[in-house]
mmCIF file of C-alpha atoms in Angstrom:
data_model
loop_
_atom_site.group_PDB
_atom_site.id
_atom_site.type_symbol
_atom_site.label_atom_id
_atom_site.label_comp_id
_atom_site.label_asym_id
_atom_site.label_seq_id
_atom_site.Cartn_x
_atom_site.Cartn_y
_atom_site.Cartn_z
ATOM 1 C CA MET A 21 135.685 108.093 19.503
ATOM 2 C CA ALA A 22 132.242 107.458 17.922
ATOM 3 C CA LYS A 23 130.358 104.443 18.957
ATOM 4 C CA LYS A 24 130.618 101.415 16.759
ATOM 5 C CA ASN A 25 127.707 99.783 14.872
ATOM 6 C CA LEU A 26 126.757 96.519 16.641
ATOM 7 C CA ASN A 27 127.749 94.124 13.774
ATOM 8 C CA GLU A 28 131.015 95.805 13.916
ATOM 9 C CA MET A 29 131.764 95.061 17.494
ATOM 10 C CA SER A 30 133.489 92.006 18.393
ATOM 11 C CA PHE A 31 133.232 90.331 21.934
ATOM 12 C CA LEU A 32 135.960 92.397 23.484
ATOM 13 C CA ASP A 33 134.237 95.648 22.148
ATOM 14 C CA HIS A 34 131.283 94.391 24.210
ATOM 15 C CA LEU A 35 133.095 93.736 27.284
ATOM 16 C CA GLU A 36 134.474 97.091 26.940
ATOM 17 C CA GLU A 37 130.976 98.795 26.823
ATOM 18 C CA LEU A 38 129.810 96.616 29.779
ATOM 19 C CA ARG A 39 133.011 97.701 31.531
ATOM 20 C CA TRP A 40 132.408 101.439 31.181
ATOM 21 C CA LEU A 41 128.598 100.924 32.185
ATOM 22 C CA LEU A 42 129.862 99.480 35.111
ATOM 23 C CA VAL A 43 132.271 102.253 35.867
ATOM 24 C CA ARG A 44 129.645 104.951 35.163
ATOM 25 C CA SER A 45 127.016 103.509 37.240
ATOM 26 C CA THR A 46 129.550 102.789 40.097
ATOM 27 C CA ILE A 47 130.632 106.426 39.951
ATOM 28 C CA ALA A 48 127.072 107.455 40.184
ATOM 29 C CA ILE A 49 126.168 105.547 43.149
ATOM 30 C CA ILE A 50 129.326 107.101 44.998
ATOM 31 C CA VAL A 51 128.566 110.421 44.128
ATOM 32 C CA MET A 52 125.030 110.063 45.496
ATOM 33 C CA ALA A 53 126.191 108.116 48.377
ATOM 34 C CA PHE A 54 128.733 110.935 49.365
ATOM 35 C CA GLY A 55 125.792 113.330 49.006
ATOM 36 C CA THR A 56 123.898 111.430 51.632
ATOM 37 C CA TYR A 57 126.582 112.189 54.125
ATOM 38 C CA PHE A 58 125.261 115.817 54.552
ATOM 39 C CA VAL A 59 121.975 114.292 55.667
ATOM 40 C CA SER A 60 123.290 111.333 57.535
ATOM 41 C CA ASP A 61 121.445 112.127 60.638
ATOM 42 C CA TYR A 62 118.190 112.507 58.901
ATOM 43 C CA LEU A 63 118.696 109.427 56.859
ATOM 44 C CA PHE A 64 119.367 107.144 59.953
ATOM 45 C CA ASP A 65 117.511 108.647 62.710
ATOM 46 C CA VAL A 66 114.183 109.563 60.748
ATOM 47 C CA ILE A 67 114.269 106.953 57.709
ATOM 48 C CA ILE A 68 116.264 103.974 58.718
ATOM 49 C CA PHE A 69 115.326 103.791 62.042
ATOM 50 C CA GLY A 70 111.996 105.096 61.759
ATOM 51 C CA PRO A 71 110.111 101.574 61.577
ATOM 52 C CA THR A 72 111.789 100.707 65.042
ATOM 53 C CA ARG A 73 109.604 103.261 66.712
ATOM 54 C CA SER A 74 105.878 102.781 67.634
ATOM 55 C CA SER A 75 105.022 106.279 66.325
ATOM 56 C CA PHE A 76 105.972 105.316 62.704
ATOM 57 C CA PHE A 77 103.484 106.360 60.148
ATOM 58 C CA THR A 78 102.484 102.777 59.185
ATOM 59 C CA TYR A 79 101.707 101.625 62.901
ATOM 60 C CA ARG A 80 99.634 104.777 63.472
ATOM 61 C CA TYR A 81 97.867 104.232 59.855
ATOM 62 C CA PHE A 82 97.189 100.658 60.615
ATOM 63 C CA CYS A 83 95.644 101.475 64.107
ATOM 64 C CA GLU A 84 93.359 104.162 62.373
ATOM 65 C CA LEU A 85 92.305 101.668 59.869
ATOM 66 C CA SER A 86 91.753 98.962 62.719
ATOM 67 C CA HIS A 87 89.226 101.422 64.687
ATOM 68 C CA ARG A 88 87.428 102.115 61.052
ATOM 69 C CA LEU A 89 86.922 98.309 60.243
ATOM 70 C CA GLY A 90 85.537 97.972 63.709
ATOM 71 C CA PHE A 91 88.346 95.722 65.039
ATOM 72 C CA ALA A 92 89.241 98.263 68.039
ATOM 73 C CA ASP A 93 92.898 98.095 68.841
ATOM 74 C CA SER A 94 93.452 94.413 67.514
ATOM 75 C CA ILE A 95 96.121 95.720 65.160
ATOM 76 C CA CYS A 96 97.436 98.697 66.980
ATOM 77 C CA ILE A 97 101.222 98.683 67.942
ATOM 78 C CA GLU A 98 101.800 100.322 71.360
ATOM 79 C CA ASP A 99 105.454 99.209 71.925
ATOM 80 C CA LEU A 100 107.990 97.757 70.142
ATOM 81 C CA PRO A 101 109.924 95.729 72.836
ATOM 82 C CA PHE A 102 113.577 95.346 71.396
ATOM 83 C CA ILE A 103 116.644 97.309 71.390
ATOM 84 C CA ILE A 104 119.174 97.408 68.544
ATOM 85 C CA GLN A 105 123.199 96.923 69.759
ATOM 86 C CA ASN A 106 126.204 97.103 67.956
ATOM 87 C CA THR A 107 128.530 94.168 68.812
ATOM 88 C CA GLU A 108 131.246 94.844 66.296
ATOM 89 C CA MET A 109 134.456 97.035 66.540
ATOM 90 C CA GLU A 110 133.652 98.499 63.255
ATOM 91 C CA GLY A 111 130.040 97.944 62.964
ATOM 92 C CA GLN A 112 128.761 101.365 63.017
ATOM 93 C CA VAL A 113 131.065 102.594 60.466
ATOM 94 C CA ASN A 114 130.369 99.450 57.922
ATOM 95 C CA MET A 115 126.863 100.121 58.502
ATOM 96 C CA PHE A 116 127.167 103.759 57.843
ATOM 97 C CA VAL A 117 128.885 102.926 54.494
ATOM 98 C CA TRP A 118 126.824 100.501 53.106
ATOM 99 C CA MET A 119 123.526 102.339 53.957
ATOM 100 C CA CYS A 120 124.979 105.594 52.176
ATOM 101 C CA LEU A 121 125.592 103.059 49.290
ATOM 102 C CA LEU A 122 122.229 101.683 49.142
ATOM 103 C CA ALA A 123 120.798 105.165 49.235
ATOM 104 C CA GLY A 124 123.184 106.096 46.377
ATOM 105 C CA PHE A 125 121.737 103.372 44.494
ATOM 106 C CA VAL A 126 118.276 104.099 45.088
ATOM 107 C CA MET A 127 118.595 107.770 44.054
ATOM 108 C CA SER A 128 121.031 106.802 40.971
ATOM 109 C CA PHE A 129 118.630 103.934 39.728
ATOM 110 C CA PRO A 130 117.284 105.894 36.707
ATOM 111 C CA TYR A 131 120.553 106.873 35.651
ATOM 112 C CA ILE A 132 121.885 103.323 36.091
ATOM 113 C CA LEU A 133 118.724 102.150 33.806
ATOM 114 C CA TRP A 134 119.588 104.807 31.196
ATOM 115 C CA GLN A 135 123.287 103.373 31.192
ATOM 116 C CA VAL A 136 121.750 99.737 30.581
ATOM 117 C CA TRP A 137 119.482 101.128 27.940
ATOM 118 C CA ASN A 138 122.536 102.642 25.953
ATOM 119 C CA PHE A 139 124.239 99.114 26.176
ATOM 120 C CA ILE A 140 121.259 97.166 25.026
ATOM 121 C CA SER A 141 119.945 99.651 22.500
ATOM 122 C CA PRO A 142 122.253 98.692 19.519
ATOM 123 C CA ALA A 143 120.464 95.485 19.415
ATOM 124 C CA LEU A 144 117.073 97.148 19.018
ATOM 125 C CA TYR A 145 115.314 98.387 16.282
ATOM 126 C CA GLU A 146 115.263 102.166 15.403
ATOM 127 C CA LYS A 147 111.527 102.377 16.485
ATOM 128 C CA GLU A 148 112.413 100.431 19.840
ATOM 129 C CA ARG A 149 115.143 102.670 20.676
ATOM 130 C CA LYS A 150 112.837 106.016 20.851
ATOM 131 C CA GLY A 151 111.266 104.080 23.518
ATOM 132 C CA VAL A 152 114.121 105.073 25.980
ATOM 133 C CA ARG A 153 112.177 107.806 27.759
ATOM 134 C CA VAL A 154 109.019 105.693 28.221
ATOM 135 C CA PHE A 155 111.236 102.846 29.336
ATOM 136 C CA ILE A 156 113.397 104.884 31.962
ATOM 137 C CA PHE A 157 110.138 106.760 33.361
ATOM 138 C CA PHE A 158 108.178 103.141 33.961
ATOM 139 C CA SER A 159 110.978 101.220 35.171
ATOM 140 C CA SER A 160 111.923 104.002 37.567
ATOM 141 C CA LEU A 161 108.623 104.509 38.839
ATOM 142 C CA LEU A 162 107.786 100.875 39.298
ATOM 143 C CA PHE A 163 111.164 100.664 41.218
ATOM 144 C CA PHE A 164 110.579 103.645 43.417
ATOM 145 C CA MET A 165 106.956 102.329 44.030
ATOM 146 C CA GLY A 166 108.564 98.951 45.160
ATOM 147 C CA VAL A 167 111.005 100.848 47.334
ATOM 148 C CA ILE A 168 108.204 102.835 49.100
ATOM 149 C CA PHE A 169 106.290 99.612 49.422
ATOM 150 C CA GLY A 170 109.229 97.968 50.932
ATOM 151 C CA TYR A 171 109.657 100.657 53.528
ATOM 152 C CA PHE A 172 106.228 101.564 54.444
ATOM 153 C CA VAL A 173 104.790 98.129 54.357
ATOM 154 C CA VAL A 174 107.225 94.947 54.578
ATOM 155 C CA ILE A 175 109.775 96.454 56.966
ATOM 156 C CA PRO A 176 107.240 97.811 59.443
ATOM 157 C CA MET A 177 105.503 94.388 59.440
ATOM 158 C CA SER A 178 108.657 92.360 59.641
ATOM 159 C CA VAL A 179 109.978 94.704 62.445
ATOM 160 C CA ASN A 180 106.498 94.427 64.326
ATOM 161 C CA PHE A 181 106.483 90.501 63.921
ATOM 162 C CA VAL A 182 110.063 90.024 65.140
ATOM 163 C CA ALA A 183 109.632 92.211 67.907
ATOM 164 C CA THR A 184 106.517 90.685 69.465
ATOM 165 C CA PHE A 185 107.157 87.241 68.906
ATOM 166 C CA SER A 186 108.531 85.483 71.833
ATOM 167 C CA VAL A 187 108.941 81.733 72.543
ATOM 168 C CA SER A 188 109.004 82.580 76.490
ATOM 169 C CA ALA A 189 108.830 85.566 78.461
ATOM 170 C CA VAL A 190 112.419 84.667 79.954
ATOM 171 C CA VAL A 191 113.952 85.784 76.309
ATOM 172 C CA LYS A 192 114.488 89.480 75.634
ATOM 173 C CA ASN A 193 114.798 90.540 72.083
ATOM 174 C CA GLN A 194 118.264 92.544 71.580
ATOM 175 C CA PHE A 195 118.844 92.637 67.654
ATOM 176 C CA THR A 196 122.184 93.487 66.244
ATOM 177 C CA LEU A 197 122.631 96.525 64.210
ATOM 178 C CA GLU A 198 124.019 94.151 61.515
ATOM 179 C CA SER A 199 120.970 91.840 61.334
ATOM 180 C CA TYR A 200 118.604 94.930 61.376
ATOM 181 C CA ILE A 201 120.548 96.633 58.513
ATOM 182 C CA GLY A 202 120.308 93.538 56.802
ATOM 183 C CA MET A 203 116.677 92.898 56.785
ATOM 184 C CA PHE A 204 116.160 96.671 56.120
ATOM 185 C CA LYS A 205 118.540 96.145 52.815
ATOM 186 C CA THR A 206 116.863 92.836 51.691
ATOM 187 C CA SER A 207 113.437 94.518 52.119
ATOM 188 C CA ILE A 208 113.891 97.628 50.215
ATOM 189 C CA LEU A 209 116.103 96.007 47.237
ATOM 190 C CA ALA A 210 113.758 92.984 46.837
ATOM 191 C CA SER A 211 110.607 95.054 46.915
ATOM 192 C CA GLY A 212 111.967 97.325 44.450
ATOM 193 C CA LEU A 213 113.319 94.435 42.142
ATOM 194 C CA PHE A 214 110.225 92.911 42.280
ATOM 195 C CA PHE A 215 108.266 95.760 41.226
ATOM 196 C CA GLU A 216 110.473 95.539 38.036
ATOM 197 C CA LEU A 217 108.551 92.396 37.282
ATOM 198 C CA PRO A 218 106.257 93.594 34.399
ATOM 199 C CA ILE A 219 109.318 95.106 32.893
ATOM 200 C CA ILE A 220 111.192 92.164 32.971
ATOM 201 C CA ILE A 221 108.262 90.249 31.815
ATOM 202 C CA PHE A 222 107.778 92.537 28.732
ATOM 203 C CA PHE A 223 111.484 91.869 27.676
ATOM 204 C CA LEU A 224 111.196 88.346 28.083
ATOM 205 C CA THR A 225 107.926 88.094 26.056
ATOM 206 C CA LYS A 226 109.308 90.250 23.554
ATOM 207 C CA LEU A 227 112.493 87.724 23.176
ATOM 208 C CA GLY A 228 109.866 84.848 23.137
ATOM 209 C CA LEU A 229 111.328 83.229 26.053
ATOM 210 C CA VAL A 230 107.882 83.649 27.923
ATOM 211 C CA THR A 231 104.514 83.420 26.941
ATOM 212 C CA PRO A 232 101.235 84.373 28.540
ATOM 213 C CA ALA A 233 100.294 80.793 28.619
ATOM 214 C CA PHE A 234 103.275 80.095 30.885
ATOM 215 C CA LEU A 235 102.545 82.599 33.058
ATOM 216 C CA ARG A 236 98.841 81.685 33.519
ATOM 217 C CA LYS A 237 99.907 77.800 33.948
ATOM 218 C CA TYR A 238 101.963 78.978 36.897
ATOM 219 C CA TRP A 239 99.644 81.525 38.268
ATOM 220 C CA LYS A 240 98.544 79.490 41.401
ATOM 221 C CA TYR A 241 101.964 78.683 42.258
ATOM 222 C CA ALA A 242 102.847 82.441 42.323
ATOM 223 C CA VAL A 243 99.608 83.116 44.379
ATOM 224 C CA VAL A 244 101.043 80.613 46.903
ATOM 225 C CA LEU A 245 104.438 82.033 47.148
ATOM 226 C CA ILE A 246 103.184 85.457 47.622
ATOM 227 C CA LEU A 247 101.009 84.324 50.054
ATOM 228 C CA ILE A 248 103.742 82.620 52.032
ATOM 229 C CA VAL A 249 105.967 85.678 52.013
ATOM 230 C CA ALA A 250 102.992 87.566 52.988
ATOM 231 C CA ALA A 251 102.312 85.426 56.010
ATOM 232 C CA ILE A 252 106.228 85.454 56.890
ATOM 233 C CA VAL A 253 106.632 89.023 56.991
ATOM 234 C CA THR A 254 103.476 90.028 58.625
ATOM 235 C CA PRO A 255 101.850 89.225 62.125
ATOM 236 C CA PRO A 256 99.353 86.432 62.276
ATOM 237 C CA ASP A 257 96.070 88.530 61.374
ATOM 238 C CA VAL A 258 94.368 88.330 57.927
ATOM 239 C CA VAL A 259 94.443 92.243 57.515
ATOM 240 C CA SER A 260 98.031 92.707 57.479
ATOM 241 C CA GLN A 261 98.799 89.667 55.103
ATOM 242 C CA LEU A 262 96.305 91.322 52.554
ATOM 243 C CA ILE A 263 97.990 94.769 52.880
ATOM 244 C CA VAL A 264 101.112 92.853 51.730
ATOM 245 C CA ALA A 265 99.866 90.283 49.450
ATOM 246 C CA ILE A 266 97.503 92.381 47.438
ATOM 247 C CA PRO A 267 99.897 94.735 45.824
ATOM 248 C CA MET A 268 102.371 91.742 44.888
ATOM 249 C CA LEU A 269 99.566 89.923 43.407
ATOM 250 C CA LEU A 270 98.458 93.034 41.320
ATOM 251 C CA ILE A 271 102.004 93.244 39.942
ATOM 252 C CA TYR A 272 101.908 89.770 38.810
ATOM 253 C CA GLU A 273 98.613 90.115 37.230
ATOM 254 C CA VAL A 274 99.914 93.488 35.572
ATOM 255 C CA SER A 275 102.755 91.400 34.273
ATOM 256 C CA ILE A 276 100.459 88.810 32.628
ATOM 257 C CA LEU A 277 98.391 91.396 30.980
ATOM 258 C CA LEU A 278 101.448 93.197 29.546
ATOM 259 C CA SER A 279 102.651 89.867 28.351
ATOM 260 C CA VAL A 280 99.460 89.235 26.595
ATOM 261 C CA LEU A 281 99.823 92.515 24.684
ATOM 262 C CA VAL A 282 103.219 92.160 23.606
ATOM 263 C CA TYR A 283 102.617 88.355 22.587
ATOM 264 C CA LYS A 284 99.681 89.402 20.443
ATOM 265 C CA LYS A 285 101.869 92.195 18.845
ATOM 266 C CA ARG A 286 104.758 89.688 18.358
ATOM 267 C CA LEU A 287 102.570 87.331 16.570
ATOM 268 C CA LYS A 288 100.994 90.012 14.423
ATOM 269 C CA GLU A 289 104.404 91.412 13.303
ATOM 270 C CA ASN A 290 105.469 87.610 12.553
ATOM 271 C CA GLY A 291 102.381 87.274 10.471
#
């Protein structure tokens, strides 16, 4: 059946479109998740548990950077003194399923964006609908950049901090599988979605819900919040905190710049 015009669609029609969006997106995630089953050994041993080893790329790179900056071995990581243990009967099975679904979501993200675009496109002008490729490309690019940032920066810094922090030599770190996987999922998704901020600001500005003046007004609060997050997930040294904070600040600045461009165009169109 041909898709109805926006003006012809009732509330139930919109709900039906939303339902199919969710169904198709869920199927895509499950298909991709099933595909990760065939590379599950690599997924878990190399990717998911890679940051738990001192030989991980990020730790080696920071050590080299420490030497280049003249800090000797000040931010080199020789050992991560902790173990990960499973304490639940079905813990490993549950974690296996959830991580495959997370991988499926990440890989199917461009398709999900396409489904979202098809859902909102009837409310857009014809000229705006033609920007589908640009929207999906840049949204996907930002999301994958965020995932990479979360994986190679946020997760290693978080693991290093909790692994080396100790209130007493008597206490030994033994993390549960659930807590590690929870941190992994949160870092990946939060970073990926945070990098979508320019796209979100673009649409909010276009709808008139956000202005550049609003973003500039709360700029200092955003900086403080980003610095707090960077301080929490990194070791107590300035270099590590800046490595996490600077990309996040750049994303916020790009969002403001994009808001300015959209806002000026909107004012021009409205006369």
